[in-house]
Coordinates of C-alpha atoms and ligand atoms in Angstrom, one line a residue:
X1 CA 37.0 -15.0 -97.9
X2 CA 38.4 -14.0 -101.2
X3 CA 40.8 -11.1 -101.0
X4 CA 40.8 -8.3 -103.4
X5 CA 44.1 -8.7 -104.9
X6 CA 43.3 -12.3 -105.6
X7 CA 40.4 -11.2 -107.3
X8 CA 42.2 -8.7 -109.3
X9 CA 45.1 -10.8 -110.2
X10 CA 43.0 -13.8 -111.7
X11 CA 40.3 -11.2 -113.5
X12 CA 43.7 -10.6 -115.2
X13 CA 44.6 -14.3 -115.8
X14 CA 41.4 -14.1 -117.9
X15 CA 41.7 -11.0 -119.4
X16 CA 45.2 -11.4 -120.4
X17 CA 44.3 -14.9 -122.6
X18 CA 41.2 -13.4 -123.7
X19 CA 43.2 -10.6 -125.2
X20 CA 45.6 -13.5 -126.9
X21 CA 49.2 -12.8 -127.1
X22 CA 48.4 -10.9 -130.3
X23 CA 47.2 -8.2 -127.9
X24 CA 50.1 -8.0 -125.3
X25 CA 50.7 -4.4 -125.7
X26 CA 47.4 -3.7 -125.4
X27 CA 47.4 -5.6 -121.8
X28 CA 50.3 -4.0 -120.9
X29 CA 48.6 -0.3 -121.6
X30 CA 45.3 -0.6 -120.3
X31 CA 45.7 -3.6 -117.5
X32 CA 48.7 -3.6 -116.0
X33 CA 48.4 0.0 -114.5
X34 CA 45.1 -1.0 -112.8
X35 CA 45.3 -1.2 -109.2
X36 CA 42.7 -3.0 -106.8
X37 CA 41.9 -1.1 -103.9
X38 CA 39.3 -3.5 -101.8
X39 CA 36.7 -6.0 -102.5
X40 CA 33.4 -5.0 -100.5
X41 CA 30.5 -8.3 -100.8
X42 CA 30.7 -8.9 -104.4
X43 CA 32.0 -5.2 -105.6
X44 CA 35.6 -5.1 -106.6
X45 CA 36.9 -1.6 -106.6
X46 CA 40.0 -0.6 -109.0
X47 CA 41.9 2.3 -109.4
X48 CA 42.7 3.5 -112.6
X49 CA 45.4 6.7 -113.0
X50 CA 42.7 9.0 -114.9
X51 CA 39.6 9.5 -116.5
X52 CA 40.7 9.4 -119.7
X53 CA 41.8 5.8 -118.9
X54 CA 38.0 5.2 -117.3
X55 CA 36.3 6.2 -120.2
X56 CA 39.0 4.0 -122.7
X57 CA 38.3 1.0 -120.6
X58 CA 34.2 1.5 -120.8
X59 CA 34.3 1.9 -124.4
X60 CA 36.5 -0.7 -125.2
X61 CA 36.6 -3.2 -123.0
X62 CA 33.5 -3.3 -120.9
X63 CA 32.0 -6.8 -122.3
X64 CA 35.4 -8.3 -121.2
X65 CA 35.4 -6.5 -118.1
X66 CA 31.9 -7.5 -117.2
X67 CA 32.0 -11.3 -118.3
X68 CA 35.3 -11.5 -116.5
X69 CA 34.2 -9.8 -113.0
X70 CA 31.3 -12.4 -112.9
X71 CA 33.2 -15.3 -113.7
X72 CA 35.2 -14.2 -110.6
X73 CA 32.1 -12.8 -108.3
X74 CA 29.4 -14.2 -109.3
X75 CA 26.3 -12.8 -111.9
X76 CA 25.8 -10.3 -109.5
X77 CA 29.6 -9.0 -109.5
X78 CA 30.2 -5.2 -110.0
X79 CA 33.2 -3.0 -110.5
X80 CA 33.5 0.0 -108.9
X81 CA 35.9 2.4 -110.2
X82 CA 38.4 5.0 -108.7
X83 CA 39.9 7.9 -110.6
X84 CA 43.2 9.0 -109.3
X85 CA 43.7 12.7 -109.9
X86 CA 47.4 13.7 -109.7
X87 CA 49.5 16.7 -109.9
X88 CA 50.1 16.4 -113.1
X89 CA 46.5 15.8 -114.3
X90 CA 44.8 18.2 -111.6
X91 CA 44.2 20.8 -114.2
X92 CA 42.4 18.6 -115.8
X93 CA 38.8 19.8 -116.3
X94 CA 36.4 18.0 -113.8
X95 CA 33.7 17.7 -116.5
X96 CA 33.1 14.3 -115.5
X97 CA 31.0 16.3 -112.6
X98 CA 28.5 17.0 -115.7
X99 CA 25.6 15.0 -116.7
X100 CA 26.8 15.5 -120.6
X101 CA 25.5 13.3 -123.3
X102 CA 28.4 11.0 -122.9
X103 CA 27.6 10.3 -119.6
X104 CA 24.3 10.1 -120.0
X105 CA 24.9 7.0 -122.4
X106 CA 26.1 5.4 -118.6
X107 CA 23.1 6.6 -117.2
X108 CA 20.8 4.7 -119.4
X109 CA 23.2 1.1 -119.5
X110 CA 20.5 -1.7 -118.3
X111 CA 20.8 -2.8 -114.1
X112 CA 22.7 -5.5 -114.4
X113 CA 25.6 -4.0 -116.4
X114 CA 28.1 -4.5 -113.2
X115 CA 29.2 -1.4 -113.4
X116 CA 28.6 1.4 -110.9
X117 CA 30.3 4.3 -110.5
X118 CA 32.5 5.0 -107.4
X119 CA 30.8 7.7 -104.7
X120 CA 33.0 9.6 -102.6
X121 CA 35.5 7.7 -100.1
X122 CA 37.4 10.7 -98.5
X123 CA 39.3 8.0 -96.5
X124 CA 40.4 6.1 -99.3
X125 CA 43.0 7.8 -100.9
X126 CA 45.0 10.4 -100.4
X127 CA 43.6 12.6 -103.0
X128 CA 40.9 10.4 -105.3
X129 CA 39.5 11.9 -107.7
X130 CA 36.5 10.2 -108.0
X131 CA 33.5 10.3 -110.5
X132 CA 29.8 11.6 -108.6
X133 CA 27.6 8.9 -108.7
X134 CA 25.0 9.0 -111.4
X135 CA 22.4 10.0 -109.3
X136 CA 22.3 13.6 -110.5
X137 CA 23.3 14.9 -107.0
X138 CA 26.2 12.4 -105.7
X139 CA 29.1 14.4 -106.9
X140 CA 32.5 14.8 -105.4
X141 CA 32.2 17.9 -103.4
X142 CA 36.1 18.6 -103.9
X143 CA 35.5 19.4 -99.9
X144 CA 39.2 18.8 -98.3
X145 CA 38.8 17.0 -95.1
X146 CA 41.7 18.2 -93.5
X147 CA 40.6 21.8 -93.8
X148 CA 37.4 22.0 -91.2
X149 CA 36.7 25.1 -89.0
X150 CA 37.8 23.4 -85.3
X151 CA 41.3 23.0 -87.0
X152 CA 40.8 26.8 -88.4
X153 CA 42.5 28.7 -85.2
X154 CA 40.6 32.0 -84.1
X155 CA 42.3 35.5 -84.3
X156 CA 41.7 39.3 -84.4
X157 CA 42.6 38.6 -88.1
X158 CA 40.0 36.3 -89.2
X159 CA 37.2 36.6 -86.4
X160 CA 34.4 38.6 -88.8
X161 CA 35.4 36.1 -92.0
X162 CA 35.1 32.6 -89.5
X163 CA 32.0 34.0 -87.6
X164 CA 30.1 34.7 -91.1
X165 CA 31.1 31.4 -92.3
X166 CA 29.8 29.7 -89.5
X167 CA 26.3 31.8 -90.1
X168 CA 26.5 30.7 -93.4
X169 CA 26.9 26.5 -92.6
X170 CA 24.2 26.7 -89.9
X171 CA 21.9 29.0 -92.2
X172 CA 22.8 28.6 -96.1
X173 CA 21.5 31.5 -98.2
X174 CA 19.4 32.4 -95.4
X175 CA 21.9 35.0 -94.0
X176 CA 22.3 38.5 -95.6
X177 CA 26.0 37.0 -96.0
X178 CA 25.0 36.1 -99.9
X179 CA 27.7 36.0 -101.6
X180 CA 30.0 35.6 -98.7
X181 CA 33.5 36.9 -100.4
X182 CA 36.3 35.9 -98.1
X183 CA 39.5 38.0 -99.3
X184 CA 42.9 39.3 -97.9
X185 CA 46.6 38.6 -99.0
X186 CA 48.1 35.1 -100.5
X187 CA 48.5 32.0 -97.4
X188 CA 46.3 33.7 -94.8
X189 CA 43.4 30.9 -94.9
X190 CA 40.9 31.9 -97.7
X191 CA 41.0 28.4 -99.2
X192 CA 40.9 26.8 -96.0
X193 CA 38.1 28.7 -94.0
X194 CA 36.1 28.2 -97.8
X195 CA 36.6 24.2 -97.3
X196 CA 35.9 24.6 -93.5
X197 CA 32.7 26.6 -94.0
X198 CA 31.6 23.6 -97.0
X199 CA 32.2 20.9 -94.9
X200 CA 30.3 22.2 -91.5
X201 CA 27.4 23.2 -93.9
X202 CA 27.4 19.3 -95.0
X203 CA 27.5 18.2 -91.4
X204 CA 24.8 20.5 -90.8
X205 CA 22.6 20.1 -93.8
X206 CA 23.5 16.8 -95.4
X207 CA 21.1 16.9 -98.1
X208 CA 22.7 20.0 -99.5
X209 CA 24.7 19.5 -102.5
X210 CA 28.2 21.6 -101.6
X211 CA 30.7 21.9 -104.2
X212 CA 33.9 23.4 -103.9
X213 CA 35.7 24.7 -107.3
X214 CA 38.7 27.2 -108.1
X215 CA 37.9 29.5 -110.4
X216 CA 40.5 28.1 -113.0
X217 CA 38.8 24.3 -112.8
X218 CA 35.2 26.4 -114.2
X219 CA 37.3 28.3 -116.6
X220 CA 38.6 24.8 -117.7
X221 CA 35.3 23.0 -117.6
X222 CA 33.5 26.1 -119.4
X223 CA 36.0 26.2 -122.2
X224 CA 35.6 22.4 -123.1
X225 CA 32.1 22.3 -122.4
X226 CA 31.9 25.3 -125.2
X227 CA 34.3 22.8 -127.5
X228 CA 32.0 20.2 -127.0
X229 CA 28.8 22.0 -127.5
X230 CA 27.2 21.5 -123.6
X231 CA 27.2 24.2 -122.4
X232 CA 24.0 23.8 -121.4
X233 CA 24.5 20.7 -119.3
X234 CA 27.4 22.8 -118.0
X235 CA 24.9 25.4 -116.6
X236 CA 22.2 22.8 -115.6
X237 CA 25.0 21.2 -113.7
X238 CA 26.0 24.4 -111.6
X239 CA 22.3 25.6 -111.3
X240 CA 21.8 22.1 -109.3
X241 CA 24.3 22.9 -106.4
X242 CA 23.2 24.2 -103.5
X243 CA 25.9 25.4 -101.7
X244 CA 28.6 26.6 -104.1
X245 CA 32.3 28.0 -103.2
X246 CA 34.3 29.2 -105.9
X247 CA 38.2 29.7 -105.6
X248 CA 40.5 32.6 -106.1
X249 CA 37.9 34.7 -108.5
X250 CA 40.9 37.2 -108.9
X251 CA 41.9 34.7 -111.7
X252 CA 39.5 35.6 -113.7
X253 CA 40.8 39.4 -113.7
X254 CA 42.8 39.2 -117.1
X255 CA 40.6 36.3 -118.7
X256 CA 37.4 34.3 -119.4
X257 CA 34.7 37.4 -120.6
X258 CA 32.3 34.5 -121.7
X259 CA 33.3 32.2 -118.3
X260 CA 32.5 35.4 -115.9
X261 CA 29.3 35.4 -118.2
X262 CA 28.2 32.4 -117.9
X263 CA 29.0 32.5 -113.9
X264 CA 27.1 35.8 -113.9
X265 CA 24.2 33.9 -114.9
X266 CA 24.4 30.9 -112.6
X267 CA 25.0 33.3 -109.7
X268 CA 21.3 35.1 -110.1
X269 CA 20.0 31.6 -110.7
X270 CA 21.2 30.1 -107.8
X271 CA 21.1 33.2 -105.6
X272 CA 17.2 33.8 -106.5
X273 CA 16.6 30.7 -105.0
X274 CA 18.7 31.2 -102.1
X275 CA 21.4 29.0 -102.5
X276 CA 24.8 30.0 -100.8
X277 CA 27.5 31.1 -102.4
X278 CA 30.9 31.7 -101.0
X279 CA 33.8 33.0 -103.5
X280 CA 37.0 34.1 -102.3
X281 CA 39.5 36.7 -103.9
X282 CA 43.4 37.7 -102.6
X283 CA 42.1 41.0 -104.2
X284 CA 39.6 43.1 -102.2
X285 CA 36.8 43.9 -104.1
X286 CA 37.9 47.4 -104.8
X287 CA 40.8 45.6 -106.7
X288 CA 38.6 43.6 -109.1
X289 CA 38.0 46.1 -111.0
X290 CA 38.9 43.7 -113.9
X291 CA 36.3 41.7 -113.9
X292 CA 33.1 42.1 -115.4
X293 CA 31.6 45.2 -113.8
X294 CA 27.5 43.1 -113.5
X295 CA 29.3 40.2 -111.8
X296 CA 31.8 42.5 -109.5
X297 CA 28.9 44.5 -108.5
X298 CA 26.9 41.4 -107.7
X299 CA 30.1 40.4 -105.1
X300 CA 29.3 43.7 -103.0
X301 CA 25.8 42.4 -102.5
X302 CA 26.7 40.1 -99.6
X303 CA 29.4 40.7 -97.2
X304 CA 32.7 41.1 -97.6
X305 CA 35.2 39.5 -94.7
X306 CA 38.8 40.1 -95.1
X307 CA 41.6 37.8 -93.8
X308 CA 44.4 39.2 -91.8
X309 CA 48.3 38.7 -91.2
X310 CA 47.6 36.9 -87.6
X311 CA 49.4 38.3 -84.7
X312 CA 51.8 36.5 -82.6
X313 CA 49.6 35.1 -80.5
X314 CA 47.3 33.4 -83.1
X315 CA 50.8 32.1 -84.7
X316 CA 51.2 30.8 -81.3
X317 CA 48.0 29.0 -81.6
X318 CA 48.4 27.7 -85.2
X319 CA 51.5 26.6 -84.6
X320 CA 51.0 24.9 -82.0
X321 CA 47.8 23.0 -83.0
X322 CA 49.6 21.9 -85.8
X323 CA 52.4 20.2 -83.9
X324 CA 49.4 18.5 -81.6
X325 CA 47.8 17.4 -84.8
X326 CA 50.6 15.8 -86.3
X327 CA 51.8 14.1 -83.2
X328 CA 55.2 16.0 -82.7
X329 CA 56.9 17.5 -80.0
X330 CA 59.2 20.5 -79.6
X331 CA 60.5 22.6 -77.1
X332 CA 58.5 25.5 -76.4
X333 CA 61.3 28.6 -77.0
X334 CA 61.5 26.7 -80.5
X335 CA 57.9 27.5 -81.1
X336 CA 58.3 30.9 -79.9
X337 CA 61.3 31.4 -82.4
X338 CA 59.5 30.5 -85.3
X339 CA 56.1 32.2 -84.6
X340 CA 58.0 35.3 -83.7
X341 CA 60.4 35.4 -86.6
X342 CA 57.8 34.4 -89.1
X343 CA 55.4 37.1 -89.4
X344 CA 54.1 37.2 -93.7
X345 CA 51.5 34.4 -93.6
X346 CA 50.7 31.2 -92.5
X347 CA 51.2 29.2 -95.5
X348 CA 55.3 30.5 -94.6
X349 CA 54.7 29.7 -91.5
X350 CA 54.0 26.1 -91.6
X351 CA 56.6 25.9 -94.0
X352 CA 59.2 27.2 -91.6
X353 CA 57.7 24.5 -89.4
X354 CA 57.7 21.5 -91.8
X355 CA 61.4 22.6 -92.8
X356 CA 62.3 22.2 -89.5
X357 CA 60.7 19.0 -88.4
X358 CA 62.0 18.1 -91.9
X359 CA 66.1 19.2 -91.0
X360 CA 65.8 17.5 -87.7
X361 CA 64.6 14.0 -88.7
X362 CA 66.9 14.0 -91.9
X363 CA 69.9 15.0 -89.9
X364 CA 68.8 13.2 -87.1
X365 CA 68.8 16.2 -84.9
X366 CA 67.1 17.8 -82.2
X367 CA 64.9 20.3 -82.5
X368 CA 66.7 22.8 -80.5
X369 CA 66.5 26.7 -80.6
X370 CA 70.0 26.8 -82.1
X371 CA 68.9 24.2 -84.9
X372 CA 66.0 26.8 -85.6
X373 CA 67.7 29.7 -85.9
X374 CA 69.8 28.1 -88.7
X375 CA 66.8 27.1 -90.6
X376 CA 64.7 29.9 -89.7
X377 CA 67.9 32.4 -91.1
X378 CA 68.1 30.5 -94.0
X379 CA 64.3 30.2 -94.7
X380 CA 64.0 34.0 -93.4
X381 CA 66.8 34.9 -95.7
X382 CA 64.9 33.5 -98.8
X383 CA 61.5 35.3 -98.1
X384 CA 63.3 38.7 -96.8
X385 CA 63.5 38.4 -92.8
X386 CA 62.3 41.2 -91.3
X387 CA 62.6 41.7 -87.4
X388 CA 59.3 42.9 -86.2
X389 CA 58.9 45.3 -82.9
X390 CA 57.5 42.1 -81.2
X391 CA 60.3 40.3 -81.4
X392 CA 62.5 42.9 -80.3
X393 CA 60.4 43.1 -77.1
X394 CA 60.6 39.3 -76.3
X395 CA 64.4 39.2 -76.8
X396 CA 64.5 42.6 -74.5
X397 CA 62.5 41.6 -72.2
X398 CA 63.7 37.6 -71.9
X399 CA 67.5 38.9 -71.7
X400 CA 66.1 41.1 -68.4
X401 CA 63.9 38.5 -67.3
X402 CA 61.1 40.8 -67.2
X403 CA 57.4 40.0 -68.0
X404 CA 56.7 41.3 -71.6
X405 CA 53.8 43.4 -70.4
X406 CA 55.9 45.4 -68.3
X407 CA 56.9 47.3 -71.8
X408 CA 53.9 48.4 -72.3
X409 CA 53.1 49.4 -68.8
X410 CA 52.8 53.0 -68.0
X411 CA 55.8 52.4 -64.6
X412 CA 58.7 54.6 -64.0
X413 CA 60.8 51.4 -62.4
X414 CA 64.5 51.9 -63.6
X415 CA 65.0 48.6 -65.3
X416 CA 61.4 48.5 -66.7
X417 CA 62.6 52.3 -68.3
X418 CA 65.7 51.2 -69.8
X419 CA 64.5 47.9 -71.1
X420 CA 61.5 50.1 -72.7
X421 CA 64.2 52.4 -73.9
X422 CA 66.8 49.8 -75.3
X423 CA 63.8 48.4 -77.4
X424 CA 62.7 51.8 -78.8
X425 CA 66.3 52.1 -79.8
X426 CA 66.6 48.5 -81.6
X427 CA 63.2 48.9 -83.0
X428 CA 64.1 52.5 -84.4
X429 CA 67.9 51.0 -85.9
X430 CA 66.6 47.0 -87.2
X431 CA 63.2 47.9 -88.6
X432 CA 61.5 50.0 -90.6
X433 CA 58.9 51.2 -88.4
X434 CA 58.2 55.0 -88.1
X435 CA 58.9 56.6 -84.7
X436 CA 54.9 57.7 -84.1
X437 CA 54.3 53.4 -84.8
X438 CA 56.8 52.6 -82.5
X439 CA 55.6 54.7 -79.5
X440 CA 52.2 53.0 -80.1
X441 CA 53.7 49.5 -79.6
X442 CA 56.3 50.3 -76.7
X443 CA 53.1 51.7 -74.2
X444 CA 51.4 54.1 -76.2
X445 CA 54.1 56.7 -76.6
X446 CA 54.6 59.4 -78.2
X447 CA 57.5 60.1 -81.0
X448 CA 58.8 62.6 -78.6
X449 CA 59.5 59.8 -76.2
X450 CA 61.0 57.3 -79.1
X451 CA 63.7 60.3 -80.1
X452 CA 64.6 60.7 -76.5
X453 CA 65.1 56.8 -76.1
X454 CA 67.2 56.7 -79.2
X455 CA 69.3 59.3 -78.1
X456 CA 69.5 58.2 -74.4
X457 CA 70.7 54.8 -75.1
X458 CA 73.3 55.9 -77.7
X459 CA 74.9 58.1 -75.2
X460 CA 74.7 55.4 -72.5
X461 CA 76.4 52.8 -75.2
X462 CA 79.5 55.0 -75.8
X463 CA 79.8 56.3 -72.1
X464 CA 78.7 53.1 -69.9
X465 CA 80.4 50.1 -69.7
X466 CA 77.4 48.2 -68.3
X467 CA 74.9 49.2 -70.8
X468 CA 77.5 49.2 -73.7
X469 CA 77.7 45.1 -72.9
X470 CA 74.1 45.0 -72.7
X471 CA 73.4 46.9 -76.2
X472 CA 76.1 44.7 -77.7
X473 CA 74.7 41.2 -76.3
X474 CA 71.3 41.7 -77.4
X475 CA 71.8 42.9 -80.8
X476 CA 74.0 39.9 -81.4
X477 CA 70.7 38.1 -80.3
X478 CA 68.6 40.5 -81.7
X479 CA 70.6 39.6 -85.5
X480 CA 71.3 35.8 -84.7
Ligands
ADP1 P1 45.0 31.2 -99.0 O1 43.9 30.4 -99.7 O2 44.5 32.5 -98.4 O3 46.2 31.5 -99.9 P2 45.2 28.8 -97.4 O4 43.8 28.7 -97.0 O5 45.7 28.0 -98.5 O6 45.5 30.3 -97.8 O7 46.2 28.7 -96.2 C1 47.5 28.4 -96.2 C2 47.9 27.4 -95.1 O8 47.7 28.0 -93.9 C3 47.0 26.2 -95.1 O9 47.7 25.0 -94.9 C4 46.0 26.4 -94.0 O10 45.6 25.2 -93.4 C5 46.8 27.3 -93.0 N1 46.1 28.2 -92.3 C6 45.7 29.5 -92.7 N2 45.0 30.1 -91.7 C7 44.9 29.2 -90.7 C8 44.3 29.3 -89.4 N3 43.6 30.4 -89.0 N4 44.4 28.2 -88.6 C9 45.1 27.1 -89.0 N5 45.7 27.0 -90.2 C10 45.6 28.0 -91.0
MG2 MG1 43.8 29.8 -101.7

């Protein structure tokens, strides 16, 4: 059994005095960089850093390439190639998704030319960006695998928005959900559910061509498909998809009349022949009132879902499938800090988490509640901490020992009073909530009932030893 790196490092050998020493520089640019990845029967598969590098090595070195391969594997050798996309060439326009003229040059090579272009391998790589096969409807779906709909956690915030997109994978442009627009504020699982949605639809339906693209890559791809006079395979390209999510529309407020054009007219196309379409905004559509008013009006056709701020419970959740996903354990109360503190979004969320796991491994640490409230403060700090009436209750109700329901229970018990009382009063001093919003969240109470727990517990601080220890303990927690 030959091994791939074997392979790779005499196809080298060969190409490197083929080249002559004349050429070194040239062997250095183009050969050295080349990683092998795996050797599969007789097809070797590389990994070169970009596409630009791809197409340099077709053009100018494929006779080398292919006499050299079936030297090493035989005459019926191939080459399979991988394109890495990184960071710092994600922009780049995936207009290698397009049949363009350039491409269809490949298309037309005779059989035994060993080369074939790499299909999608999700599991290779961490993040391949890897050419569609030149059948017209292998391409990359840009579908994240990590982001499916079972690792998508269920909440008052985002039950409508999950429930449609699970309508939608089962049933693609058969629901009245067409356009599905997923919106709501930055970090609260647009881009996620979007992938989630793509991905069940393919499990569903795997003859449906899915393709996931942010509304900058079509900008990109449309502007350089104008420069290099194709925008008609551009629009033949998109009017082949079946199932088509487009990213963060919002981007498009300020820019891109001719892009929003040319989407305007893909949209009728595909939506006439009821293909799905999902396109997500952090703008409501109300608040697009940028974009080209035949296209906006076109988003209110379907149905728009909006994505909350989850509540404490659905942090909870994410949090802590999260923590079972990744393997890691930590203490319970530690959870309960961080999904009680952090309330803006879920992207801060995690963050908070993965700074965390991050502090205690570095420092080698545990992960203990007074380790979190460190990080937590300082990460808080950053982002504006804000002490939410939930947290207040907890802290009340912990430091009594009480259940936390027994706040919002309608009993006249003594300690259940004060404790209902004492949070009125830390809710009315550390946040900015309005009286009438505080009643609501301390048992449905008026503001009546707030005022007269403000002013009951401030007399009882300055007049009561007891309660002025208790008022002085838990605001230190309350501010720790
Ligand atoms: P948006 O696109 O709305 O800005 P993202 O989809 O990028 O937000 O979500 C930010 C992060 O939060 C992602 O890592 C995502 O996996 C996670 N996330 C958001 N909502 C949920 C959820 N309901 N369950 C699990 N993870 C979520
Ligand atoms: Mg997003």
């Amino acid at each position: 059994m030959q091994n791939y790196k074997t392979v790779w490092a005499n196809c080298l050998k060969i190409i490197k005095d083929n080249l002559g020493p004349e050429n070194e520089q040239v062997f250095k640019t183009w050969f050295e960089p080349i990683v092998p990845v795996q050797l599969e029967g007789n097809v070797l598969t590389i990994r070169v850093p970009s596409q630009f590098f791809y197409e340099w090595l077709e053009e100018h070195f494929l006779d080398l390439l292919k006499r050299t391969i079936r030297l090493q594997l035989g005459p019926n050798g191939m080459l399979k190639y991988s394109i890495l996309m990184d960071t710092s060439i994600a922009e780049t326009p995936i207009v290698t998704n397009l049949p363009s003229s350039s491409r269809q040059a490949t298309v037309n090579r005779p059989k035994d030319v060993p080369l074939i272009i790499h299909g999608e391998n999700e599991h290779e790589i961490a993040n391949p960006f890897v050419i569609p096969g030149l059948q017209k409807l292998k391409i990359n779906s840009q579908l994240n695998g990590n982001y499916t709909l079972e690792n998508f956690v269920e909440g008052d915030c985002n039950r409508l928005a999950r429930s449609a997109g699970y309508a939608v994978a089962e049933n693609p442009g058969r629901t009245s959900f067409n356009p599905l627009l997923l919106h709501g504020g930055v970090g609260l699982g647009k881009t996620h559910l979007a992938h989630a949605i793509g991905i069940k639809t393919r499990e569903k339906h795997p003859d449906k061509t899915v393709l996931y693209v942010t509304s900058e890559q079509f900008l990109q791809q449309y502007v350089e498909a104008v420069k290099n006079k194709n925008t008609n395979d551009f629009i033949h390209f998109y009017e082949m998809i079946d199932f088509l999510i487009l990213d963060d529309i919002q981007f498009w407020a300020t820019k891109g009349i001719h892009t929003q054009e040319a989407f305007f007219h893909i949209f009728n196309y595909l939506h006439q022949k009821n293909r799905q379409i999902i396109i997500t905004s952090d703008k409501a559509p109300s608040d697009l009132g940028t974009l080209e008013p035949r296209l906006l009006s076109r988003l209110k056709w379907g149905l728009a879902a909006d994505l909350g701020t989850p509540d404490v419970e659905t942090r909870l959740a994410i949090l802590k499938q999260k923590l079972a996903n990744d393997g890691i354990e930590m203490p319970e109360d530690v959870i309960e800090y961080i999904a009680y503190n952090i309330n803006t979004n879920v992207r801060e969320l995690e963050g908070a988490l993965i700074s965390l796991i991050a502090q205690s491994s570095l420092n080698h640490r545990q992960i203990t509640i007074d380790l979190a409230k460190q990080m937590i403060d300082k990460f808080v700090k950053s982002t504006t901490r804000e002490i939410t009436i939930d947290y207040i209750q907890k802290v009340v109700c912990d430091y009594f020992k009480l259940p936390l329901e027994s706040i919002q229970s309608t009993t006249r018990k003594r300690e259940i009073v004060q404790a209902r009382q004492l949070t009125m009063y830390f809710a009315k001093k550390l946040t900015k909530s309005s009286l009438a919003m505080i009643g609501l969240q301390c048992g449905n109470k008026d503001h009546a009932t707030v005022l007269h727990a403000c002013k009951t517990v401030s007399n009882l601080n300055e007049t009561d030893k007891q309660f002025h220890y208790w008022v002085d303990e838990l605001e230190k927690k309350l501010k720790d």
